[in-house]
Each structure stands twice: as C-alpha cells, then as structure tokens.
PDB file of C-alpha atoms in Angstrom:
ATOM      1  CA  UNK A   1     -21.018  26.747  48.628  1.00 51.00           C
ATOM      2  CA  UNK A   2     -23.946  24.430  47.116  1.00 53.00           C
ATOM      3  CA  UNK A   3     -24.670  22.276  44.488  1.00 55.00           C
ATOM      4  CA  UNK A   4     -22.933  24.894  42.000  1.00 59.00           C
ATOM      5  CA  UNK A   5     -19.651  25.108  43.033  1.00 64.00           C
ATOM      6  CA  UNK A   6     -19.296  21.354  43.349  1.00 69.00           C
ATOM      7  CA  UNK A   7     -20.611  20.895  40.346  1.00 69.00           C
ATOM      8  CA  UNK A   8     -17.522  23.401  38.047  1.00 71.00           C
ATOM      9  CA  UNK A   9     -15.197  21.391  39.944  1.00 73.00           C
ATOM     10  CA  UNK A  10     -16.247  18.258  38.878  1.00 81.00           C
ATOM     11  CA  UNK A  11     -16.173  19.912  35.193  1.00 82.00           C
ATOM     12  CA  UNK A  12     -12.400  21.644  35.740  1.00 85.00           C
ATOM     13  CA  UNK A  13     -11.409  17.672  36.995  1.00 86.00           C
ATOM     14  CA  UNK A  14     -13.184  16.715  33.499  1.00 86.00           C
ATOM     15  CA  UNK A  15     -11.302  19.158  31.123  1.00 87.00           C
ATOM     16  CA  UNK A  16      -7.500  18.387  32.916  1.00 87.00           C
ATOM     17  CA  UNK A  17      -8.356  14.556  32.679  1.00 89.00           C
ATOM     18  CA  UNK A  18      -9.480  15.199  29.103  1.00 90.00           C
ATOM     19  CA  UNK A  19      -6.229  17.459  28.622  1.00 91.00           C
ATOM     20  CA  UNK A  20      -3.866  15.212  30.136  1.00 91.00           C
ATOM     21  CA  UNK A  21      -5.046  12.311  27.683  1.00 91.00           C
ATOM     22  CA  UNK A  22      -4.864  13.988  24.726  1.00 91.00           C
ATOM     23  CA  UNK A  23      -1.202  14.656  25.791  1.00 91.00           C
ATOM     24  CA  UNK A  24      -0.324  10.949  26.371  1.00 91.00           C
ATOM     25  CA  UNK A  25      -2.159  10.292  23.195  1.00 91.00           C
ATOM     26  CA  UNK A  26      -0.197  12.711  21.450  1.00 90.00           C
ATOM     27  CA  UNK A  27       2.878  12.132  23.448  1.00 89.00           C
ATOM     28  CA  UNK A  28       2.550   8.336  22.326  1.00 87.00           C
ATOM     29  CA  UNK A  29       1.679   8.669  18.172  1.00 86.00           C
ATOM     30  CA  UNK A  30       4.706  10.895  18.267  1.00 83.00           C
ATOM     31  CA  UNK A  31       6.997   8.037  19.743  1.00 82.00           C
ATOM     32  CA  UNK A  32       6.039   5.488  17.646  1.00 77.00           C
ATOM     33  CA  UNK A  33       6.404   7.175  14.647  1.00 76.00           C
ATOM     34  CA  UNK A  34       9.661   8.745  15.130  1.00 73.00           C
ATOM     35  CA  UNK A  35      11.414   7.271  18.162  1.00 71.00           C
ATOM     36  CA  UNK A  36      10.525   3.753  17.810  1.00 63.00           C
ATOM     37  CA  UNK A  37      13.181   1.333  16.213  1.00 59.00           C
ATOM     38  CA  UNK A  38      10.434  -1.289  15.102  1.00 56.00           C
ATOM     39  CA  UNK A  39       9.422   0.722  12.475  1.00 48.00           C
ATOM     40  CA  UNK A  40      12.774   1.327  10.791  1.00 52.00           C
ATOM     41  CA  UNK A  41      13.529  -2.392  10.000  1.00 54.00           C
ATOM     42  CA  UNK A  42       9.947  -3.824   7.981  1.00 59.00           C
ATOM     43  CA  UNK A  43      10.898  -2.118   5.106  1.00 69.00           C
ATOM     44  CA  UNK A  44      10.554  -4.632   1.994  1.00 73.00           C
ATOM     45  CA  UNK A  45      14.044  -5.074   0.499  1.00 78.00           C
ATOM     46  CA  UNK A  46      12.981  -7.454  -2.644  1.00 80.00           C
ATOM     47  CA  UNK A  47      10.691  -4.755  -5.141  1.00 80.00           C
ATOM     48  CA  UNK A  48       9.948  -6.576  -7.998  1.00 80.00           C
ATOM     49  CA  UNK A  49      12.123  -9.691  -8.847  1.00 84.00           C
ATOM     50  CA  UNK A  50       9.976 -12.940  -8.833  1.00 85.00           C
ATOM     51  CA  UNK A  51       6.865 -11.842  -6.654  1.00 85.00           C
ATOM     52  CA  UNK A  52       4.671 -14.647  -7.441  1.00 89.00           C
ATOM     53  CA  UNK A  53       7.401 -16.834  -5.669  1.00 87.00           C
ATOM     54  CA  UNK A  54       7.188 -17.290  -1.698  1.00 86.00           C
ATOM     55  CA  UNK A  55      11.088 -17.419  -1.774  1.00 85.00           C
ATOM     56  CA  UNK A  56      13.242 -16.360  -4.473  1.00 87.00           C
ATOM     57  CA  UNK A  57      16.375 -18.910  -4.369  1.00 85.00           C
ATOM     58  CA  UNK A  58      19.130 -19.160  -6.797  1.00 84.00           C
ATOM     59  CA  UNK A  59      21.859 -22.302  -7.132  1.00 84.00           C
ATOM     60  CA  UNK A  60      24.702 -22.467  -9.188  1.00 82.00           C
ATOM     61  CA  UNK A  61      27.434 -25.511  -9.553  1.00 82.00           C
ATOM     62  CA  UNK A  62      30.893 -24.304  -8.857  1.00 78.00           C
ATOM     63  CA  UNK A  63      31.842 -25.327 -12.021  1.00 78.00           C
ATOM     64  CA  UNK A  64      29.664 -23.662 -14.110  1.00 77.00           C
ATOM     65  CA  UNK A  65      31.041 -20.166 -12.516  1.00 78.00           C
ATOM     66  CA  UNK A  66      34.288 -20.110 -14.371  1.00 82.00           C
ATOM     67  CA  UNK A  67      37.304 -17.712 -12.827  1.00 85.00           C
ATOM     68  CA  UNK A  68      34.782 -15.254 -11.121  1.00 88.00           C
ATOM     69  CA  UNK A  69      30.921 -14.568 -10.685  1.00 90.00           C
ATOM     70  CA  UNK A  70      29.372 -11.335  -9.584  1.00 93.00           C
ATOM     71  CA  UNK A  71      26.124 -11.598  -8.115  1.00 93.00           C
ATOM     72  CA  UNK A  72      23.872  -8.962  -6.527  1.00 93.00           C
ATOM     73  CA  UNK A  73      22.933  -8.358  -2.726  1.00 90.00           C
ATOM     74  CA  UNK A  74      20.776  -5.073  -2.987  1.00 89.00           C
ATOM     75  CA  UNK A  75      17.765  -6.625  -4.866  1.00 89.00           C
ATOM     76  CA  UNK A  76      17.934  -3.831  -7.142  1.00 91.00           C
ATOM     77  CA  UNK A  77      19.996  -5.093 -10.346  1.00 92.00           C
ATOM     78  CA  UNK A  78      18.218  -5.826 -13.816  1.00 93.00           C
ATOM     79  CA  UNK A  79      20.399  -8.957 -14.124  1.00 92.00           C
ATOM     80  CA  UNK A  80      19.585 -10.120 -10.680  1.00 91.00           C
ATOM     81  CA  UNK A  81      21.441 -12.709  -9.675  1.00 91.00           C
ATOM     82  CA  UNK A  82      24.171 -11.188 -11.179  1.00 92.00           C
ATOM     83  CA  UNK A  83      24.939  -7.991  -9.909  1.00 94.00           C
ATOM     84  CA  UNK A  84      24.200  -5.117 -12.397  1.00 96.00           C
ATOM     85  CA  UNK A  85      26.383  -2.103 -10.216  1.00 94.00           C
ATOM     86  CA  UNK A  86      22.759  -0.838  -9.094  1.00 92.00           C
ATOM     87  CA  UNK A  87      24.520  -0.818  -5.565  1.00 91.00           C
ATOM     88  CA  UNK A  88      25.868   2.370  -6.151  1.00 93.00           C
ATOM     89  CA  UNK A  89      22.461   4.023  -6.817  1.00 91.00           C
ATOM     90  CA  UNK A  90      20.883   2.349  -4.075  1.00 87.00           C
ATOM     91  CA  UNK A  91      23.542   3.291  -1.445  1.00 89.00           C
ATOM     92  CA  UNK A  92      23.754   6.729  -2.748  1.00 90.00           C
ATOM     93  CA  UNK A  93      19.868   7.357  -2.601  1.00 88.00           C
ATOM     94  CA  UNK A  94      19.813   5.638   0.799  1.00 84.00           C
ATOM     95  CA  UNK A  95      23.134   6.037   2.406  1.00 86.00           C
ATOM     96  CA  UNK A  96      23.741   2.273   2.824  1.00 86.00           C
ATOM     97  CA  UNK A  97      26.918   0.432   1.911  1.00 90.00           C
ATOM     98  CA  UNK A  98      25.961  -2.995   0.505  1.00 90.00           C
ATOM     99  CA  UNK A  99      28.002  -4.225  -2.267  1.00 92.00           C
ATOM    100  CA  UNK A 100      28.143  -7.017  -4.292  1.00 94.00           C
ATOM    101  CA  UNK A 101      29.158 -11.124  -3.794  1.00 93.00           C
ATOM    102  CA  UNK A 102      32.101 -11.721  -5.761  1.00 91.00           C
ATOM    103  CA  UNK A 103      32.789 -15.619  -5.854  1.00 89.00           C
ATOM    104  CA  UNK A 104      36.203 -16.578  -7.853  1.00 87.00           C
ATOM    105  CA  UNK A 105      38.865 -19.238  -7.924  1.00 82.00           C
ATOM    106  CA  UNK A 106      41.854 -19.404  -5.692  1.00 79.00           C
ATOM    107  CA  UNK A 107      45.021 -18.496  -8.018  1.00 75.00           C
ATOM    108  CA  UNK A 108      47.296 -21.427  -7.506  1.00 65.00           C
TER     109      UNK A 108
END
C-alpha cells in the first residue's frame, strides 16, 4: 500500500463529492421550478391596457352610473373598465373563475 493506493482514494472521494453535488444541484433546479409556490403568483395580470401608466386607476360618480354598471376584473376586456364578457375566455383558457363587478341601484 504506497503512494498509489492513497492516491485512487482520494480520486473515488473526488468523483462521489462531485456526484453528490450534481444531485443537490439537480435535486434543487427541479424544486424551484416545479414545487415552489413563489413562482406561481408573479405572473403579470394587466397585458396591455395603459402601460405607459405606473397605475392604471379609474373613478366614476355614482350618479353618472345610472341603474347598473358592468365593469371588468380580468384585465382582459376591449372596453376595459367596462367589462366586455372576456371573463369567460380567460377562465376557460386558464381555469380561473373571476367574473365581473356589477354596481346597480337598490330597487326601492
């Protein structure tokens, strides 16, 4: 037993270090991109309506609404505010339920 034998033992400690890294490595990428609930939630929900704006904010008077006013909560509706019935595409492409904000008067 000389300098040879220590020396393939230091290279079979090498190669099962080197092994057992790529595994975490591996082990780790695979987590984060399919176990990991931080990724499912940074998806941008606004696509295209007023980008240039750092905050797209709509106000209406009450009075101006008349009886009832329809307005869109899926950002995907081509009369956004108002609510277009894009919903329905959305949440059958995607599986979510969102629907729209209906505002209207109390019958009296």
């Amino acid at each position: 037993m000389g300098l040879g034998s220590n020396f393939s033992v230091r290279v079979e400690w090498v190669a099962a270090i080197s092994l057992a890294a790529g595994a975490a490595a591996v082990g780790y990428l695979a987590y984060t991109r399919f176990l990991s609930k931080d990724t499912c939630c940074k998806a941008m929900v606004n696509l295209h309506i007023q980008k240039d704006n750092p905050k797209v904010v709509h106000a209406f008077d009450m009075e101006d609404l008349g009886d009832k006013a329809v307005y869109c909560r899926c950002w995907r509706s081509n009369k956004f505010p108002l609510c277009d019935g894009s919903h329905t595409k959305h949440n059958d492409e995607t599986g979510d339920n969102v629907g729209p904000l209906i505002i209207k008067r109390k019958e009296a």
